[in-house]
PDB file of C-alpha atoms in Angstrom:
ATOM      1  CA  UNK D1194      91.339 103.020  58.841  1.00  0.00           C
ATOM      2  CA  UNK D1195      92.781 106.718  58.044  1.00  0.00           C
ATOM      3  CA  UNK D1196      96.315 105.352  58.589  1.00  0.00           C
ATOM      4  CA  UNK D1197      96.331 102.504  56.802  1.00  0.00           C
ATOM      5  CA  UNK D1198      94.271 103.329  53.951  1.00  0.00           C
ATOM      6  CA  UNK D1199      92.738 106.774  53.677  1.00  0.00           C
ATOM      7  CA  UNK D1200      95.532 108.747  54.249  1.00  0.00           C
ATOM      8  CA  UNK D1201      97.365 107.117  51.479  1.00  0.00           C
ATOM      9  CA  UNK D1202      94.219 107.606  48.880  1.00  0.00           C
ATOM     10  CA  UNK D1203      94.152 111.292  50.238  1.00  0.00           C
ATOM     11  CA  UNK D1204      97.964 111.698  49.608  1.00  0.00           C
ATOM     12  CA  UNK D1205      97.399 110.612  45.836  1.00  0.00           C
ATOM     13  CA  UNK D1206      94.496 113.043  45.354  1.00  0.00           C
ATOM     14  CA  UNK D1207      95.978 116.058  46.521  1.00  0.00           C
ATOM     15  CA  UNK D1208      99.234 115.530  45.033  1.00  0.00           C
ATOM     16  CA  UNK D1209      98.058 114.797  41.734  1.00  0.00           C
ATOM     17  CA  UNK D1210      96.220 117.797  41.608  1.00  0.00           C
ATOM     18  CA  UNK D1211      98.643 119.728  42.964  1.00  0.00           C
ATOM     19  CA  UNK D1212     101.142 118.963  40.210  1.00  0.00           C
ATOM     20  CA  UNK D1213      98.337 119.367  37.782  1.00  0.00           C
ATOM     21  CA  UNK D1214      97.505 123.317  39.216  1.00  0.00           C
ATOM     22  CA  UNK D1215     101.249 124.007  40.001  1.00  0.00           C
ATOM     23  CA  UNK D1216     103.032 122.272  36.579  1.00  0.00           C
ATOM     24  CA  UNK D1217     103.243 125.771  35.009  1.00  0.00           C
ATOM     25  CA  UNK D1218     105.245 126.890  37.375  1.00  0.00           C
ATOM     26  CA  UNK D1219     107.118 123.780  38.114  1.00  0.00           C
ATOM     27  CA  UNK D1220     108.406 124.031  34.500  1.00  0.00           C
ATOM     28  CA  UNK D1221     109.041 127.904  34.472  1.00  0.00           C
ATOM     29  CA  UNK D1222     111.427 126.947  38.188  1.00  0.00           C
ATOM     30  CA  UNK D1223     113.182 124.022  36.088  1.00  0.00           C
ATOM     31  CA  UNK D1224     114.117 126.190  33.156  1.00  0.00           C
ATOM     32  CA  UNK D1225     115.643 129.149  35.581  1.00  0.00           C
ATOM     33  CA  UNK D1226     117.299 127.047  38.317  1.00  0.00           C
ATOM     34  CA  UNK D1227     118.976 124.725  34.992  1.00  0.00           C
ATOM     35  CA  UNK D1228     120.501 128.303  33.885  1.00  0.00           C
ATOM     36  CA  UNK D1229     121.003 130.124  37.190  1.00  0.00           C
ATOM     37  CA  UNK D1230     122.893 125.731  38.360  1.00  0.00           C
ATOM     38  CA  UNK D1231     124.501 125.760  34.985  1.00  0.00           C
ATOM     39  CA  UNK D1232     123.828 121.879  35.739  1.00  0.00           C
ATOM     40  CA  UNK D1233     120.956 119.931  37.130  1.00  0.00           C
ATOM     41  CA  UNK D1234     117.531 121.828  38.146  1.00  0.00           C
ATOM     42  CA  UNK D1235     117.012 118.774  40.670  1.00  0.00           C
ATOM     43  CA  UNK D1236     118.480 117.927  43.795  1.00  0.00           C
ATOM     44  CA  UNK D1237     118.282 113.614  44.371  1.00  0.00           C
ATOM     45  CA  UNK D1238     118.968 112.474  47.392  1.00  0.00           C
ATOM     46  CA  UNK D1239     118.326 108.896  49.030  1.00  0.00           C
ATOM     47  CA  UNK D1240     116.984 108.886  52.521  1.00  0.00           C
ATOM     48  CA  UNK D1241     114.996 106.222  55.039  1.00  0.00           C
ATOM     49  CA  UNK D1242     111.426 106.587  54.408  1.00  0.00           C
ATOM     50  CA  UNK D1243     108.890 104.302  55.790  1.00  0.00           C
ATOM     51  CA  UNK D1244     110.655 101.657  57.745  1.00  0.00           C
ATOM     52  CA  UNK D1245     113.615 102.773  56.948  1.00  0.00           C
ATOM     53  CA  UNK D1246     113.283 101.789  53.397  1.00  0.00           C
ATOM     54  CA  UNK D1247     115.747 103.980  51.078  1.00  0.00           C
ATOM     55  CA  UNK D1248     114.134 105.870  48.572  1.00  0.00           C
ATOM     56  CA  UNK D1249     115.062 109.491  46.658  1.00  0.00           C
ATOM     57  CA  UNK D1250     114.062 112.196  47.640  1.00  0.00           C
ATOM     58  CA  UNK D1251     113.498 115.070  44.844  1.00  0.00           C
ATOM     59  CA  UNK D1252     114.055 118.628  45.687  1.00  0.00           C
ATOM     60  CA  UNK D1253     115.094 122.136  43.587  1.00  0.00           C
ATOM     61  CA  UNK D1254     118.643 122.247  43.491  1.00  0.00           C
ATOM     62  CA  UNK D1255     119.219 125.901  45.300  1.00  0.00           C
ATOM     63  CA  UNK D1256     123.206 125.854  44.983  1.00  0.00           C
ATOM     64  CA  UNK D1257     125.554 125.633  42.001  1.00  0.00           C
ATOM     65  CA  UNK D1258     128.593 122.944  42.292  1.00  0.00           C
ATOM     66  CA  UNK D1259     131.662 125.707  42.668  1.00  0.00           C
ATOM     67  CA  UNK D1260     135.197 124.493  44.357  1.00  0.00           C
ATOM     68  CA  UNK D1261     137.673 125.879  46.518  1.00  0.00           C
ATOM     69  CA  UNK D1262     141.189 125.267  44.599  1.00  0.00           C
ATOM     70  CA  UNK D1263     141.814 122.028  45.953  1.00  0.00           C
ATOM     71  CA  UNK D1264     138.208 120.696  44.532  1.00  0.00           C
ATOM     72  CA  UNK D1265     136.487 120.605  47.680  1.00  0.00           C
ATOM     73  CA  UNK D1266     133.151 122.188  47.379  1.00  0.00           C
ATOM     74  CA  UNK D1267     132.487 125.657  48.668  1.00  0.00           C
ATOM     75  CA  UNK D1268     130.583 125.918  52.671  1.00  0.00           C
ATOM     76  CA  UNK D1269     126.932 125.916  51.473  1.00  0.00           C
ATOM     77  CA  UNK D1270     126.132 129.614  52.430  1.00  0.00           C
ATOM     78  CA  UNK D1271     128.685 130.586  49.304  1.00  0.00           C
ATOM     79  CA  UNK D1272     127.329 128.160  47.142  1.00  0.00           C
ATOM     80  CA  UNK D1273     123.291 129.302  47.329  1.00  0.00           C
ATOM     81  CA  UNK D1274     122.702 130.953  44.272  1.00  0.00           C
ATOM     82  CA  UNK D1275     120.257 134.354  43.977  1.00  0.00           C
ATOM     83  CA  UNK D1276     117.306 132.163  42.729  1.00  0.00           C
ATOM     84  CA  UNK D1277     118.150 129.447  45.002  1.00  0.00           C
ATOM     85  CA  UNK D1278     117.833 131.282  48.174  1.00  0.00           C
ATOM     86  CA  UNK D1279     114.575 132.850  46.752  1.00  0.00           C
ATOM     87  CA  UNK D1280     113.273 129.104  45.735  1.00  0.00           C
ATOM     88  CA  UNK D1281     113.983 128.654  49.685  1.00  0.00           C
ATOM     89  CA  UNK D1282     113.077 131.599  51.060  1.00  0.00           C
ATOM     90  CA  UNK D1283     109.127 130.585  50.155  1.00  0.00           C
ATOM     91  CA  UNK D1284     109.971 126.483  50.410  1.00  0.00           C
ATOM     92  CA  UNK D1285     109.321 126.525  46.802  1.00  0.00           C
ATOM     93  CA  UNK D1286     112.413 124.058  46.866  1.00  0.00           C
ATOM     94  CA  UNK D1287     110.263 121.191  48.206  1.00  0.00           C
ATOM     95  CA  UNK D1288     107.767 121.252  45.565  1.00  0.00           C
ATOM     96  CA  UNK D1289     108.835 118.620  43.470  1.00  0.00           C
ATOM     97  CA  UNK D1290     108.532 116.331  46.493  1.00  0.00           C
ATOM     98  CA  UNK D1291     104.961 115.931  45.511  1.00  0.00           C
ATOM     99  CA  UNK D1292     106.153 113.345  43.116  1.00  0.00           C
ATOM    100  CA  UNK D1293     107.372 111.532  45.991  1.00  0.00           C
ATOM    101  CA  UNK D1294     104.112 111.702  47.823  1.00  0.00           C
ATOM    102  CA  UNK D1295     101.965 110.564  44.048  1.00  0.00           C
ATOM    103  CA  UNK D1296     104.481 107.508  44.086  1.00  0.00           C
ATOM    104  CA  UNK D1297     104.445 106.368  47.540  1.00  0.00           C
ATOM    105  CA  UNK D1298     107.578 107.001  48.872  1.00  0.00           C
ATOM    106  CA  UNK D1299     106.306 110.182  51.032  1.00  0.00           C
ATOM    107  CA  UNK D1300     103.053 111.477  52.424  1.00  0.00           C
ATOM    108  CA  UNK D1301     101.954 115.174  52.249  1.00  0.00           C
ATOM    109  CA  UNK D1302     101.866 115.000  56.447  1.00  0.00           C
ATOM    110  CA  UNK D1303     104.910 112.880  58.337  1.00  0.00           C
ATOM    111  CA  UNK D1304     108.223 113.556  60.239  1.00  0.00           C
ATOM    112  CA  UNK D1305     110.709 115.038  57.635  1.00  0.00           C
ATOM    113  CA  UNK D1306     112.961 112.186  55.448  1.00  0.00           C
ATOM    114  CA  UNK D1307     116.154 113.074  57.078  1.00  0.00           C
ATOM    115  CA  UNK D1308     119.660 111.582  56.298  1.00  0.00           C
ATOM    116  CA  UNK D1309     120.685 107.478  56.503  1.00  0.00           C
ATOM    117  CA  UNK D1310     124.294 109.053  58.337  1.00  0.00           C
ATOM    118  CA  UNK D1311     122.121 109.834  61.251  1.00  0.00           C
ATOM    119  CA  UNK D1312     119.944 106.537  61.838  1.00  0.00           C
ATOM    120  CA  UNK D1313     122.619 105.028  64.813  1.00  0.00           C
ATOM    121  CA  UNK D1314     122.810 108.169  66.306  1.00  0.00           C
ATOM    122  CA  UNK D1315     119.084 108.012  67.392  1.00  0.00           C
ATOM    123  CA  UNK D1316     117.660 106.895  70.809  1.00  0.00           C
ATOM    124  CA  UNK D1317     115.114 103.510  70.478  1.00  0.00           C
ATOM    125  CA  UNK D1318     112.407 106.296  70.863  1.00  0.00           C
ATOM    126  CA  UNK D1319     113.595 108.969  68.026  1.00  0.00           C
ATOM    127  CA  UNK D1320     113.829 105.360  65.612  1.00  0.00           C
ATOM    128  CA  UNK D1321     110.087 105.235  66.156  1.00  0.00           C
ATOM    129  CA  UNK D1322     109.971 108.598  63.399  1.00  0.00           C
ATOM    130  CA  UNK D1323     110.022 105.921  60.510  1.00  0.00           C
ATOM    131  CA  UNK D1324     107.184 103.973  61.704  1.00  0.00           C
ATOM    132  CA  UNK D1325     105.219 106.551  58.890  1.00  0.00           C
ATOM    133  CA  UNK D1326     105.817 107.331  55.966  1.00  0.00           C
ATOM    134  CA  UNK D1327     107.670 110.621  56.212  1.00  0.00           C
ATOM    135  CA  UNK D1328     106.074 113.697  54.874  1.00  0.00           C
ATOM    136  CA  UNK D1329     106.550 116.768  53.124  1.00  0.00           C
ATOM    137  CA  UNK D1330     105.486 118.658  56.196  1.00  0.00           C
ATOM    138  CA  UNK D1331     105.113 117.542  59.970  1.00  0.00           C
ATOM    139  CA  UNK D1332     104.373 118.397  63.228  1.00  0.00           C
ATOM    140  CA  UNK D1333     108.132 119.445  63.689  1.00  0.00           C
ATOM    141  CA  UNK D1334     107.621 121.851  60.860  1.00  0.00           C
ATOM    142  CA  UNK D1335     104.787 123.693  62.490  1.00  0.00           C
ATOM    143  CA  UNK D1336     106.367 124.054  65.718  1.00  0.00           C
ATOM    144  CA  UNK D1337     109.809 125.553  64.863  1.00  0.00           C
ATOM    145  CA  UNK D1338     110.836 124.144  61.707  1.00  0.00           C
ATOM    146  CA  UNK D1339     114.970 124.850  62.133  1.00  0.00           C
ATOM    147  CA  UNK D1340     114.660 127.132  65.180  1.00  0.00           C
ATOM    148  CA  UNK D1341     114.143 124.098  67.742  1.00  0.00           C
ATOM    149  CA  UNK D1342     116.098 121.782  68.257  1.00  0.00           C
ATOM    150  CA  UNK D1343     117.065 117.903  67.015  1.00  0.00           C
ATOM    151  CA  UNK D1344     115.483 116.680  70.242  1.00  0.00           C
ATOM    152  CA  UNK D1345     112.491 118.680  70.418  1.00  0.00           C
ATOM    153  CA  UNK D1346     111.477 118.023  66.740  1.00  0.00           C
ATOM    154  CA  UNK D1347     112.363 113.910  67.429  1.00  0.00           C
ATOM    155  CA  UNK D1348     109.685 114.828  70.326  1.00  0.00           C
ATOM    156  CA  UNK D1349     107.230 115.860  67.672  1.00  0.00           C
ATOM    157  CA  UNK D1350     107.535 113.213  65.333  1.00  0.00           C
ATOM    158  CA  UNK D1351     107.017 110.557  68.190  1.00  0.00           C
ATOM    159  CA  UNK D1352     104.095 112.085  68.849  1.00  0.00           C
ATOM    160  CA  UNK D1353     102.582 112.043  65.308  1.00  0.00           C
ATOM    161  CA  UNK D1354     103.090 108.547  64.929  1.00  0.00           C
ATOM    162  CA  UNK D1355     101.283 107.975  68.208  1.00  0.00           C
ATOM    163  CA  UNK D1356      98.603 110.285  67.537  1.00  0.00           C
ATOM    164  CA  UNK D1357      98.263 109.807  63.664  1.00  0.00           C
ATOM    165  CA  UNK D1358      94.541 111.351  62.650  1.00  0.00           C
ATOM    166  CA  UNK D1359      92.571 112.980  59.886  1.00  0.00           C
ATOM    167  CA  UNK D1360      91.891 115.674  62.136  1.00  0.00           C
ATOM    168  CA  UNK D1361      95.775 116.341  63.074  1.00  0.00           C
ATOM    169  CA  UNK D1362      96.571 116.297  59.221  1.00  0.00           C
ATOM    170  CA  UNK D1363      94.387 118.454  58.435  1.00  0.00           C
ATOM    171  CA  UNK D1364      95.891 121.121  61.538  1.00  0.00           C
ATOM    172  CA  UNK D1365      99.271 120.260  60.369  1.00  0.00           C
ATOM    173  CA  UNK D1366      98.070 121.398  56.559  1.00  0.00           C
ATOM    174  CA  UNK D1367      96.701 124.369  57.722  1.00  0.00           C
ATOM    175  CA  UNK D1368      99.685 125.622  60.022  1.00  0.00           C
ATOM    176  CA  UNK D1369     101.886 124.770  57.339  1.00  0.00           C
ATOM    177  CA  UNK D1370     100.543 127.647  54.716  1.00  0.00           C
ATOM    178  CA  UNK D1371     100.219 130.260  57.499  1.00  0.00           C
ATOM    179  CA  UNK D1372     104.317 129.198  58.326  1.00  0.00           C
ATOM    180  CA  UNK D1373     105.082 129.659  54.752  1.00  0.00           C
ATOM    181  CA  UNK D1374     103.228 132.606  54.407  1.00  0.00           C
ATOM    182  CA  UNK D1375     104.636 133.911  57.239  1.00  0.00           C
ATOM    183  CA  UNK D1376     108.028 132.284  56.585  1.00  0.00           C
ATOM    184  CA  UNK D1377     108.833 131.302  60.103  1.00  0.00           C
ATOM    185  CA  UNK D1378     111.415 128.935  61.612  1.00  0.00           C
ATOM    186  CA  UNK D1379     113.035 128.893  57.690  1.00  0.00           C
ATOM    187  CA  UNK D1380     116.591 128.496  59.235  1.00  0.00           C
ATOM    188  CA  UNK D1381     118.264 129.333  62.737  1.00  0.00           C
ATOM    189  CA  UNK D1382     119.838 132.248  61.452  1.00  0.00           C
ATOM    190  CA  UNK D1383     120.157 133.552  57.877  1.00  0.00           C
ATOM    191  CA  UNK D1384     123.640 132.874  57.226  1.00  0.00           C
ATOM    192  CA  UNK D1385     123.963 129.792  59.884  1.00  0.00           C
ATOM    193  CA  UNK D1386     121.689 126.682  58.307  1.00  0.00           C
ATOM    194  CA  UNK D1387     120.252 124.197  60.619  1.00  0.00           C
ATOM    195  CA  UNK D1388     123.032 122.657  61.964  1.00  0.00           C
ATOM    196  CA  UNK D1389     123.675 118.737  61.353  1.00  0.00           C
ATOM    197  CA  UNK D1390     122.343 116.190  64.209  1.00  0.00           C
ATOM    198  CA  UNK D1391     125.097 114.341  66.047  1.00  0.00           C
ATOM    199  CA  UNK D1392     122.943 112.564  68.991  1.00  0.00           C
ATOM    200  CA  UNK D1393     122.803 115.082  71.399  1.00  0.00           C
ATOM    201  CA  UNK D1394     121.579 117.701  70.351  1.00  0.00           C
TER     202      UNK D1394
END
């Protein structure tokens, strides 16, 4: 029953009041990232989400848009702005992916929406991550974040959908703010991002 109906009326609840308590400073982050961007304060993004259907994903954009001199875009690490690595430094980033979660496209607990590039490279058993709606935080999350690796956290999200409860949400909540707080497993180094999954790692 929490699976298939609960969790979803608990995911509207929360979020809603979440971006009623946080909208302040939701606005207040808009305003400085659309100065600090000198472009778009939002980051939109379409991924898989619940059986693989594509949706967008909303995050704070965290880098500006500069080019190398043949109009490629600069390595990420050069194009993080001050703000932006601040917005990520507390996850303030995925805030805005609350509206995701009021709408339906995301729950507040589910293995993270991760890129459509990467769906043939993953094992019959690492598909099984899109059986749930993915979430703004997950199992993954709490148990290394970006300092495990692409196996491990497919290992984790496996093991959320088979073990789906109220009970495990609500663990998964609470580790999250203590992570935050403590800002663990944010990347595997601080100038070397998580690096991009290619099946075998």
């Amino acid at each position: 029953m929490y699976r298939f109906f609960f969790k979803r009326v608990l995911d509207f609840i929360l979020s809603l009041i979440v971006l009623i308590v946080l909208s302040p400073f939701l606005v207040l982050f808009t305003l400085i990232l659309l100065a600090a961007n000198k472009s778009t304060a939002f980051f939109f993004q379409e991924r898989p989400g619940l059986h693989k259907k594509p949706f967008k994903v909303i995050k704070f954009k965290t880098m500006n848009d500069k080019k190398d001199k043949n109009g490629n875009l600069l390595p990420d690490v050069q194009r993080i702005t001050k703000i932006g690595s601040f917005v990520r430094k507390y996850s303030i980033d995925e805030l805005p992916q609350f509206f995701n979660v009021l709408i339906g496209d995301m729950s507040l607990i589910g293995p993270r929406p991760l890129l459509f590039k990467y769906i043939p490279l993953y094992s019959k058993e690492q598909d099984r991550r899109h059986e749930v709606r993915p979430g703004i935080t997950g199992l993954a999350q709490v148990n290394g974040r970006n300092s495990i690796s692409w196996k491990e956290k497919f290992e984790f999200d496996v093991y959320y959908v088979d073990n789906l409860s109220f009970f495990l949400d609500m663990k998964i909540l609470f580790q999250t703010v203590l992570k935050v707080i403590k800002r663990e497993g944010v990347n595997q180094s601080s100038d070397r991002p998580m690096q991009p999954f290619n099946g075998n790692n």
